[in-house]
Amino acid sequence: MPRAARPIPHANMRRARQMAGQMPAMRAEGPLVPGVVPRVSRDAGSFRGTLSNYLPGRPAPAAMWRERQVAATRSEDLTANDWAASSLVSNITLNAVGANGLMPSSVIPANMLGIDEDLAREIGNAMEDAWWLWSERAGYDGQPFSELQYMGMHSALVHGEMVHVPVMVDPASDGGFLGLRIQPVHPQRMCTPADKRGQSNFRDGVELDVHGRSFAGWIAEPDPSLFTGMHGWDALGSGSFRRIPYRVGHRVGLFHCFRHTSEEQYRGEPVITPALKLFRHLADSLEYELIGQIVAASFPLVFTSGRKGGSTDDMDAFFRNGGGVQGPQGGQGDGQAPVYHQAYAPGQVLYANEGEDAKVLSSDRPGANWSSFVTFIVRAMGASAGLPYEAVLKDFSKTNYSSARAALLEAWRVYMMWRQWQARRYCHPLWRMVQEEAFLRGHIKLPRNAPGFYEALPLWTAANWIGPGRGYVDPVKEADAAITMLDNGLATYSEILGERGLDVEDVWTLRGHEDRMLHRLAPELAERINSRTGATAQRGPYPSDPPAQTQEQGHAQ
């Protein structure tokens, strides 16, 4: 019999029961007690070594707004006066928004609305036309919308946020297509009034609702005849402010846009905040080095006078031999007050006082590693904003094709992030407001058998936003790559043309028009092009014309 199945003798069983009564019961039905073995200590949270004095602080709620305001003012000063900060901000703004701004392309989902594709495209074209007419005078002062986008992106990078107020005017008297206008406001005008600063529902110019959500912004609007600006906007009472709700029904009442990078954040931070010290110190260092070079380049020739530095007869001999300058006059001889030189002009000849020796300064600045040091600092400053060194300085002299393309791709991700942010937070809400007014004024007609405008507002106002193109490093290689991806179904025409800042429908419409015009005006050139590209059929001069017959089809008939 197997050992496991062998019966236990009676005496042994009695002994086992006695031992069991003396031993504690085993708990096998539940998990073990957790946390018995503590984990090892972490240097990051200890107070030893080089981190013993590293104690980051959190400002009090009453001081947080002051710290953010000072950082925004410093960022504005650096962007206005420092070449590196200006280059970084301008580079992101130009590539994310471009000179012409983001352009909408209506993409009404016809199947979800139950209408025909051609009808949806026709309505979308009418919406794009209304947007184009409105965007010519979108600003309150008549600025086109492209300038408002550029201004808003620049403000979001410099101050950390953009504040634009939508207002309504009479389009007949203002000369515009619609009544909606956008008024840009400096973000520092948005602050908490002095008599509201102690209230718990205010956060740095933002009024919160009962659920802690941003509800309204307070914009300083003092009397120009009384406000001098000496004490700042925050010294004004609530009577000198305008309270603007963030939303009025389903419409935006105040565009206060910034990138949320942390929890419970109510105001934005400048993009150069993490590296602001580097920008400032590098600017000072470059200025001091430049001043040193100026002093070294214009350092004058100094002669000594009196017993220690040589005799007067020696200096007279120098001038008699064609020195070309006049001798010392006053202030240098016996009994005269000493002369001290503190300003130097290029090529100047100076004379020391009696008993003084001249020490010629030797300039060995900047050092041998100065260039590499500046390059490293600029790399660090660019990395703080997500940009490579090549994109910050626009310097590709030390790169090849692969490294230049890698740098541009890294920079392009940053540009696209800011572009998509502005499209979501600013451009698309404005697109809906424009289309709503155009619909109410009768410029856009919807089919009767389709859902109403307000019933399906997100569907009727669906749109894509196209910005400036990425550009090419090597056009031939990148065009071949795009063709390969299209041939293998790995990309779409909309995606590839969108990277170039173009809309596929606009491109194909213009291409069709050019093809028809080419066949009508230069048929021989069109034939050569078709034979070179392998085309087997040609269209006539108008869309209604049937395809032209090839030679093989003619012989078959």
XYZ file of C-alpha atoms in Angstrom:
557
model
C 0.000 0.000 0.000
C 1.303 3.522 -0.774
C 2.652 5.511 2.123
C 0.050 8.297 1.772
C -2.827 5.837 2.103
C -1.417 3.821 5.082
C -3.746 4.083 8.145
C -2.433 5.831 11.278
C -2.243 3.603 14.349
C -4.677 4.369 17.150
C -1.951 5.398 19.652
C -0.285 7.712 17.192
C -3.620 9.324 16.355
C -4.273 10.041 20.012
C -0.795 11.599 20.345
C -1.370 13.788 17.253
C -4.610 15.104 18.731
C -2.866 16.039 21.975
C -0.161 17.973 20.081
C -2.755 19.736 17.998
C -4.468 20.985 21.105
C -1.230 22.489 22.347
C -0.304 24.272 19.020
C -2.000 27.488 17.757
C -4.367 27.146 14.853
C -2.844 27.807 11.356
C -4.514 30.641 9.381
C -4.459 29.584 5.744
C -7.745 31.080 4.617
C -6.598 34.796 4.281
C -3.615 36.826 2.941
C -0.543 37.617 4.976
C -0.216 40.812 6.944
C 1.227 43.437 4.558
C 4.043 45.886 5.218
C 6.139 43.712 7.497
C 9.413 44.461 5.654
C 9.998 48.205 5.149
C 11.631 49.258 1.912
C 15.085 50.723 1.759
C 15.513 54.460 2.230
C 15.504 56.694 -0.836
C 18.101 59.403 -1.209
C 15.555 61.563 -3.005
C 13.452 61.844 0.137
C 16.169 61.918 2.770
C 18.036 64.770 4.435
C 21.582 63.553 4.013
C 24.488 64.177 1.703
C 24.299 66.893 -0.909
C 20.492 66.954 -0.674
C 20.430 67.838 3.009
C 19.583 71.476 2.246
C 17.341 70.772 -0.726
C 13.948 71.794 0.658
C 11.606 72.986 -2.131
C 8.868 75.248 -0.896
C 5.308 75.859 -1.952
C 4.192 79.498 -1.979
C 1.156 80.451 0.010
C -2.056 80.859 -2.009
C -1.886 84.612 -1.478
C 1.611 84.734 -2.992
C 1.117 82.356 -5.917
C -0.386 85.013 -8.153
C 2.539 87.347 -7.467
C 5.085 84.669 -8.382
C 3.277 83.845 -11.624
C 2.973 87.528 -12.513
C 6.686 88.157 -11.947
C 7.615 85.120 -14.062
C 5.340 86.338 -16.868
C 6.855 89.840 -16.720
C 10.390 88.446 -16.840
C 9.446 86.242 -19.784
C 8.003 89.242 -21.614
C 11.175 91.240 -20.967
C 13.449 88.438 -22.188
C 11.391 87.844 -25.316
C 11.549 91.543 -26.133
C 15.278 91.984 -25.478
C 17.035 88.612 -25.682
C 17.831 87.039 -29.044
C 17.597 83.430 -27.816
C 14.192 83.811 -26.135
C 12.866 85.758 -29.107
C 14.127 83.095 -31.512
C 12.505 80.256 -29.568
C 9.113 81.971 -29.254
C 9.068 83.192 -32.855
C 10.123 79.794 -34.154
C 7.268 77.949 -32.436
C 4.734 80.618 -33.399
C 5.769 80.730 -37.051
C 5.749 76.948 -37.508
C 2.648 76.208 -35.441
C 0.453 78.985 -36.867
C 2.286 80.409 -39.843
C 1.851 83.686 -41.621
C -1.623 82.790 -42.910
C -2.892 81.036 -39.777
C -4.791 77.755 -39.514
C -7.395 77.260 -42.227
C -10.596 75.202 -41.691
C -11.779 72.386 -43.910
C -15.401 71.406 -43.303
C -15.911 67.644 -42.860
C -19.648 67.290 -42.300
C -20.446 63.562 -41.653
C -23.196 63.017 -44.221
C -23.983 59.446 -43.114
C -24.585 60.504 -39.505
C -26.885 63.332 -40.598
C -28.693 61.200 -43.173
C -27.970 63.467 -46.137
C -26.232 63.053 -49.476
C -22.438 63.406 -49.689
C -22.651 66.046 -52.402
C -25.156 68.056 -50.370
C -22.903 67.879 -47.310
C -19.981 69.095 -49.399
C -22.078 71.954 -50.776
C -23.082 73.046 -47.265
C -19.468 72.740 -46.129
C -18.327 74.960 -49.001
C -20.883 77.579 -47.982
C -19.572 77.461 -44.417
C -15.986 77.871 -45.603
C -17.033 80.845 -47.733
C -18.746 82.444 -44.718
C -15.628 81.884 -42.631
C -13.404 83.404 -45.298
C -15.565 86.533 -45.512
C -15.653 86.881 -41.716
C -11.933 86.267 -41.189
C -10.991 89.300 -43.311
C -12.124 91.593 -40.470
C -12.225 89.279 -37.463
C -10.499 91.619 -35.001
C -12.191 94.433 -33.157
C -9.680 96.822 -34.724
C -10.091 95.251 -38.151
C -7.269 92.677 -37.941
C -7.612 89.540 -40.064
C -7.993 86.294 -38.182
C -4.512 85.153 -39.183
C -3.026 88.026 -37.161
C -5.238 87.178 -34.197
C -3.974 83.588 -34.294
C -0.352 84.709 -34.436
C -0.924 87.197 -31.631
C -2.693 84.612 -29.492
C -0.009 81.950 -29.945
C 2.732 84.471 -29.204
C 0.939 85.535 -26.024
C 0.426 81.918 -24.954
C 4.153 81.278 -25.248
C 5.360 84.545 -23.692
C 2.787 85.024 -20.907
C 1.621 81.433 -20.661
C -1.917 82.271 -21.762
C -4.014 84.249 -24.204
C -7.053 86.364 -23.345
C -9.412 87.251 -26.220
C -12.879 88.678 -25.703
C -15.649 88.075 -28.290
C -17.806 91.170 -28.841
C -20.716 91.928 -31.160
C -20.878 94.980 -33.429
C -23.216 96.174 -36.153
C -21.860 94.618 -39.365
C -23.531 97.254 -41.522
C -21.726 100.144 -39.827
C -18.467 98.243 -39.286
C -18.113 97.097 -42.879
C -17.847 93.411 -42.027
C -19.740 90.321 -43.094
C -20.936 89.294 -39.625
C -21.215 91.039 -36.274
C -18.782 88.869 -34.288
C -15.432 90.482 -33.460
C -12.481 89.410 -31.298
C -10.698 91.851 -28.988
C -7.223 90.776 -27.739
C -6.432 91.727 -24.123
C -3.090 91.692 -22.324
C -3.164 88.783 -19.826
C -1.876 90.918 -16.955
C -5.151 92.840 -16.989
C -6.765 89.654 -15.708
C -6.321 89.673 -11.919
C -8.289 89.616 -8.696
C -9.653 92.994 -7.514
C -8.252 94.253 -4.242
C -11.607 93.961 -2.441
C -12.120 90.364 -3.680
C -8.691 89.005 -2.761
C -9.795 87.455 0.527
C -12.659 85.460 -0.977
C -12.143 81.698 -1.292
C -13.750 81.414 -4.736
C -11.125 83.607 -6.480
C -7.899 82.275 -7.972
C -5.639 84.891 -9.554
C -8.351 86.736 -11.450
C -10.510 83.641 -12.027
C -13.845 83.291 -10.248
C -14.852 79.718 -9.400
C -18.337 78.246 -9.154
C -19.615 76.071 -6.288
C -17.929 73.019 -7.871
C -14.509 74.682 -8.116
C -14.609 75.157 -11.894
C -13.509 78.315 -13.681
C -16.655 80.358 -14.082
C -15.719 83.976 -14.903
C -12.675 86.151 -15.458
C -12.121 89.619 -14.028
C -10.529 92.050 -16.481
C -9.197 95.396 -15.239
C -10.969 98.294 -16.921
C -10.021 101.438 -14.983
C -10.846 105.017 -15.838
C -7.939 106.254 -18.026
C -8.096 109.696 -16.440
C -7.621 108.280 -12.921
C -5.390 105.235 -13.366
C -1.649 105.892 -13.613
C -0.425 102.292 -13.391
C 1.995 103.030 -10.555
C 0.446 100.491 -8.188
C -0.558 97.831 -10.719
C -3.881 96.420 -11.783
C -4.309 94.405 -8.592
C -4.558 97.612 -6.504
C -7.889 98.489 -8.135
C -11.266 97.712 -6.632
C -13.972 95.639 -8.290
C -15.596 98.812 -9.598
C -12.683 99.150 -12.035
C -13.106 95.615 -13.381
C -15.392 93.899 -15.821
C -16.632 90.433 -14.937
C -16.845 88.247 -18.068
C -18.316 84.729 -17.826
C -16.359 81.946 -19.483
C -19.500 80.703 -21.225
C -22.832 82.289 -22.099
C -25.117 79.359 -22.770
C -23.404 77.183 -25.374
C -21.246 80.064 -26.645
C -17.819 81.088 -25.379
C -17.912 84.324 -23.415
C -14.166 84.628 -22.752
C -11.264 82.929 -24.505
C -8.836 82.350 -21.644
C -6.643 79.675 -23.222
C -3.539 78.054 -21.749
C -1.999 74.598 -21.664
C -2.853 72.694 -18.507
C 0.349 71.085 -17.262
C -0.675 70.369 -13.660
C -3.738 69.663 -11.566
C -5.862 72.479 -10.157
C -4.261 74.989 -12.514
C -6.144 78.196 -13.266
C -3.498 80.311 -15.027
C -0.797 79.502 -17.574
C 2.989 79.571 -17.348
C 5.433 80.957 -19.951
C 7.129 78.375 -22.118
C 10.627 79.490 -21.048
C 9.868 79.250 -17.305
C 12.022 76.139 -16.609
C 15.071 77.702 -18.292
C 14.425 81.371 -17.581
C 17.625 81.664 -15.496
C 19.667 80.206 -18.339
C 18.273 82.725 -20.803
C 19.019 85.621 -18.477
C 22.503 84.511 -17.438
C 23.554 83.640 -20.978
C 22.394 87.061 -22.180
C 24.454 88.754 -19.447
C 27.463 86.556 -20.171
C 27.388 87.329 -23.881
C 27.041 91.031 -23.164
C 30.023 91.031 -20.813
C 32.137 89.083 -23.276
C 31.212 91.498 -26.022
C 32.124 94.486 -23.847
C 35.466 92.843 -23.087
C 36.127 92.466 -26.790
C 35.239 96.122 -27.379
C 37.633 97.274 -24.648
C 40.390 95.005 -25.975
C 39.892 96.229 -29.539
C 39.981 99.919 -28.580
C 42.614 99.711 -25.855
C 44.750 102.916 -26.070
C 48.478 103.430 -26.033
C 49.655 104.698 -22.637
C 52.867 106.575 -21.950
C 54.375 107.132 -18.537
C 55.707 110.470 -17.382
C 58.139 111.453 -14.651
C 60.979 109.571 -13.046
C 59.463 106.062 -12.916
C 58.083 105.705 -16.355
C 60.756 107.495 -18.416
C 61.784 111.040 -19.107
C 59.980 113.833 -20.815
C 62.860 114.117 -23.280
C 62.117 110.605 -24.482
C 58.487 111.510 -25.206
C 59.531 114.718 -26.962
C 61.853 112.686 -29.179
C 58.940 110.381 -29.986
C 56.799 113.239 -31.221
C 59.685 114.826 -33.147
C 60.159 111.535 -34.967
C 56.620 111.536 -36.334
C 54.467 110.288 -33.494
C 51.642 112.282 -34.981
C 50.067 113.477 -31.741
C 50.556 116.445 -29.503
C 52.498 116.265 -26.279
C 50.979 116.362 -22.808
C 49.160 119.561 -21.952
C 48.357 120.333 -18.357
C 47.499 118.033 -15.547
C 50.618 115.971 -16.106
C 53.496 118.154 -14.971
C 54.782 119.164 -11.595
C 52.290 120.870 -9.349
C 49.352 119.926 -11.518
C 46.390 117.879 -10.404
C 46.595 114.241 -11.517
C 44.470 113.119 -14.467
C 42.611 109.817 -14.407
C 41.303 108.215 -17.598
C 38.121 106.161 -17.430
C 36.857 106.305 -20.994
C 38.799 105.116 -24.006
C 38.370 105.791 -27.711
C 39.884 103.660 -30.493
C 43.457 104.686 -31.277
C 43.683 107.085 -28.343
C 47.076 108.005 -26.815
C 47.018 108.636 -23.069
C 49.665 109.859 -20.625
C 50.064 108.605 -17.103
C 50.635 110.875 -14.148
C 54.039 111.375 -12.582
C 55.181 108.309 -10.707
C 52.684 105.943 -12.451
C 53.444 102.986 -14.656
C 51.168 101.705 -17.418
C 50.249 98.039 -17.424
C 49.126 96.741 -20.779
C 46.105 94.453 -20.432
C 46.125 91.239 -22.397
C 42.728 89.898 -23.515
C 42.474 86.135 -23.691
C 38.679 86.089 -23.759
C 36.657 84.278 -24.724
C 38.304 81.011 -23.779
C 38.940 78.083 -26.052
C 35.820 76.223 -24.870
C 33.535 79.262 -25.042
C 31.789 78.212 -28.237
C 31.052 74.672 -27.025
C 29.845 76.052 -23.691
C 27.371 78.413 -25.371
C 26.191 75.573 -27.603
C 25.517 73.382 -24.570
C 23.566 76.134 -22.804
C 21.462 76.797 -25.910
C 20.746 73.060 -26.205
C 19.558 73.058 -22.605
C 17.349 76.090 -23.181
C 15.802 74.547 -26.282
C 15.271 71.205 -24.542
C 13.252 72.951 -21.830
C 10.691 73.841 -24.515
C 11.042 70.553 -26.406
C 13.065 71.978 -29.301
C 16.459 70.785 -30.560
C 19.423 73.105 -30.869
C 19.081 73.310 -34.665
C 15.516 74.579 -34.414
C 16.326 77.246 -31.812
C 19.240 78.802 -33.674
C 18.255 77.616 -37.177
C 21.811 76.323 -37.494
C 22.217 73.179 -39.616
C 25.857 73.739 -40.521
C 27.045 70.830 -38.369
C 24.415 68.277 -39.399
C 23.906 65.814 -42.210
C 20.633 64.733 -43.812
C 19.751 62.127 -41.173
C 20.480 64.304 -38.150
C 18.795 67.346 -39.700
C 15.670 65.342 -40.471
C 15.646 63.846 -36.961
C 15.930 67.334 -35.450
C 13.109 68.664 -37.624
C 10.875 65.718 -36.760
C 11.415 66.322 -33.047
C 10.659 69.998 -33.513
C 7.628 69.190 -35.662
C 6.043 67.237 -32.806
C 6.255 70.354 -30.657
C 4.798 72.530 -33.403
C 1.910 70.108 -33.952
C 1.171 69.987 -30.235
C 0.800 73.771 -30.101
C -1.145 73.800 -33.380
C -3.660 71.238 -32.194
C -3.971 73.034 -28.878
C -4.884 76.315 -30.562
C -7.233 74.588 -32.993
C -9.146 72.904 -30.143
C -9.220 75.743 -27.648
C -9.525 78.781 -29.907
C -10.105 78.215 -33.611
C -12.821 75.560 -33.535
C -15.038 77.285 -30.920
C -14.814 80.425 -33.060
C -15.714 78.400 -36.153
C -18.924 77.283 -34.415
C -19.772 80.830 -33.372
C -19.257 82.116 -36.921
C -21.369 79.351 -38.463
C -24.117 79.932 -35.920
C -24.357 83.612 -36.789
C -24.160 82.845 -40.507
C -27.010 80.344 -40.096
C -29.152 82.786 -38.098
C -28.596 85.515 -40.700
C -29.679 83.181 -43.485
C -26.317 82.781 -45.207
C -26.348 78.986 -44.710
C -29.343 76.855 -45.660
C -29.866 73.346 -44.267
C -32.096 70.649 -45.790
C -35.499 70.205 -44.187
C -35.252 66.427 -43.848
C -32.008 66.665 -41.835
C -31.507 67.322 -38.109
C -31.660 70.963 -37.056
C -28.604 73.134 -36.627
C -28.722 73.199 -32.814
C -29.902 69.602 -32.639
C -26.702 68.379 -34.309
C -24.379 71.345 -33.740
C -21.163 69.271 -33.388
C -21.924 67.430 -36.657
C -22.811 70.475 -38.738
C -19.717 72.335 -37.538
C -17.204 69.479 -37.805
C -13.962 70.670 -39.412
C -10.274 69.919 -39.738
C -7.637 72.608 -39.295
C -4.728 72.839 -41.699
C -1.607 74.810 -40.878
C 1.631 75.638 -42.679
C 3.481 72.765 -44.304
C 6.394 70.976 -42.739
C 8.701 71.521 -45.697
C 11.314 69.208 -47.157
C 14.866 68.367 -46.236
C 15.358 66.320 -49.414
C 12.325 66.736 -51.735
C 13.199 63.777 -53.963
C 13.586 61.277 -51.121
C 10.488 62.449 -49.289
C 8.363 62.519 -52.459
C 9.443 58.949 -53.273
C 8.571 57.900 -49.724
C 5.114 59.500 -50.001
C 4.442 57.735 -53.320
C 5.512 54.403 -51.837
C 3.210 54.854 -48.853
C 0.286 55.761 -51.126
C 0.899 52.778 -53.406
C 0.944 50.396 -50.440
C -2.082 51.880 -48.696
C -0.104 53.183 -45.715
C -1.166 56.817 -46.072
C -3.911 58.954 -47.582
C -3.755 61.948 -49.880
C -5.338 64.065 -47.145
C -2.578 63.128 -44.714
C 0.292 63.769 -47.128
C -1.133 67.009 -48.495
C -2.038 68.116 -44.977
C 1.640 67.849 -43.989
C 2.335 70.367 -46.744
C -0.390 72.697 -45.462
C -2.800 71.905 -48.320
C -6.383 70.684 -48.480
C -6.952 67.637 -50.680
C -10.208 68.934 -52.177
C -8.693 72.304 -53.025
C -5.657 70.630 -54.609
C -7.705 68.235 -56.718
C -10.135 70.945 -57.771
C -7.292 73.171 -58.914
C -5.481 70.227 -60.508
C -8.580 69.303 -62.508
C -8.983 72.887 -63.650
C -5.336 73.021 -64.738
C -5.597 69.697 -66.594
C -8.641 70.860 -68.535
C -6.978 74.169 -69.349
C -3.789 72.340 -70.413
C -5.692 70.072 -72.841
C -7.555 73.052 -74.243
C -4.617 75.433 -74.661
C -1.615 73.126 -75.128
C -2.772 69.678 -76.309
C 0.693 68.658 -77.542
C 2.257 69.418 -74.165
C -0.542 67.503 -72.442
C 0.099 64.519 -74.698
C 3.815 64.517 -73.894
C 3.090 64.724 -70.169
C 0.586 61.870 -70.328
C 2.954 59.693 -72.321
C 5.757 60.360 -69.844
C 3.556 59.568 -66.829
C 1.982 56.511 -68.431
C -1.557 57.901 -68.669
C -3.868 55.926 -70.988
C -6.860 58.235 -71.018
C -7.229 61.993 -71.284
C -10.140 64.178 -70.408
C -11.523 66.789 -72.709
C -11.462 70.503 -72.027
C -14.597 70.379 -69.832
C -15.810 67.968 -67.128
C -18.791 66.902 -69.249
C -16.576 65.733 -72.123
C -15.977 61.961 -72.311
C -12.447 60.598 -71.926
C -10.407 60.795 -75.110
C -9.882 57.467 -76.897
C -6.461 55.953 -76.993
C -4.915 54.694 -80.223
C -5.571 51.046 -79.386
C -9.255 51.725 -78.673
C -9.603 53.531 -82.014
C -8.157 50.553 -83.986
C -10.408 48.144 -82.109
C -13.476 50.042 -83.181
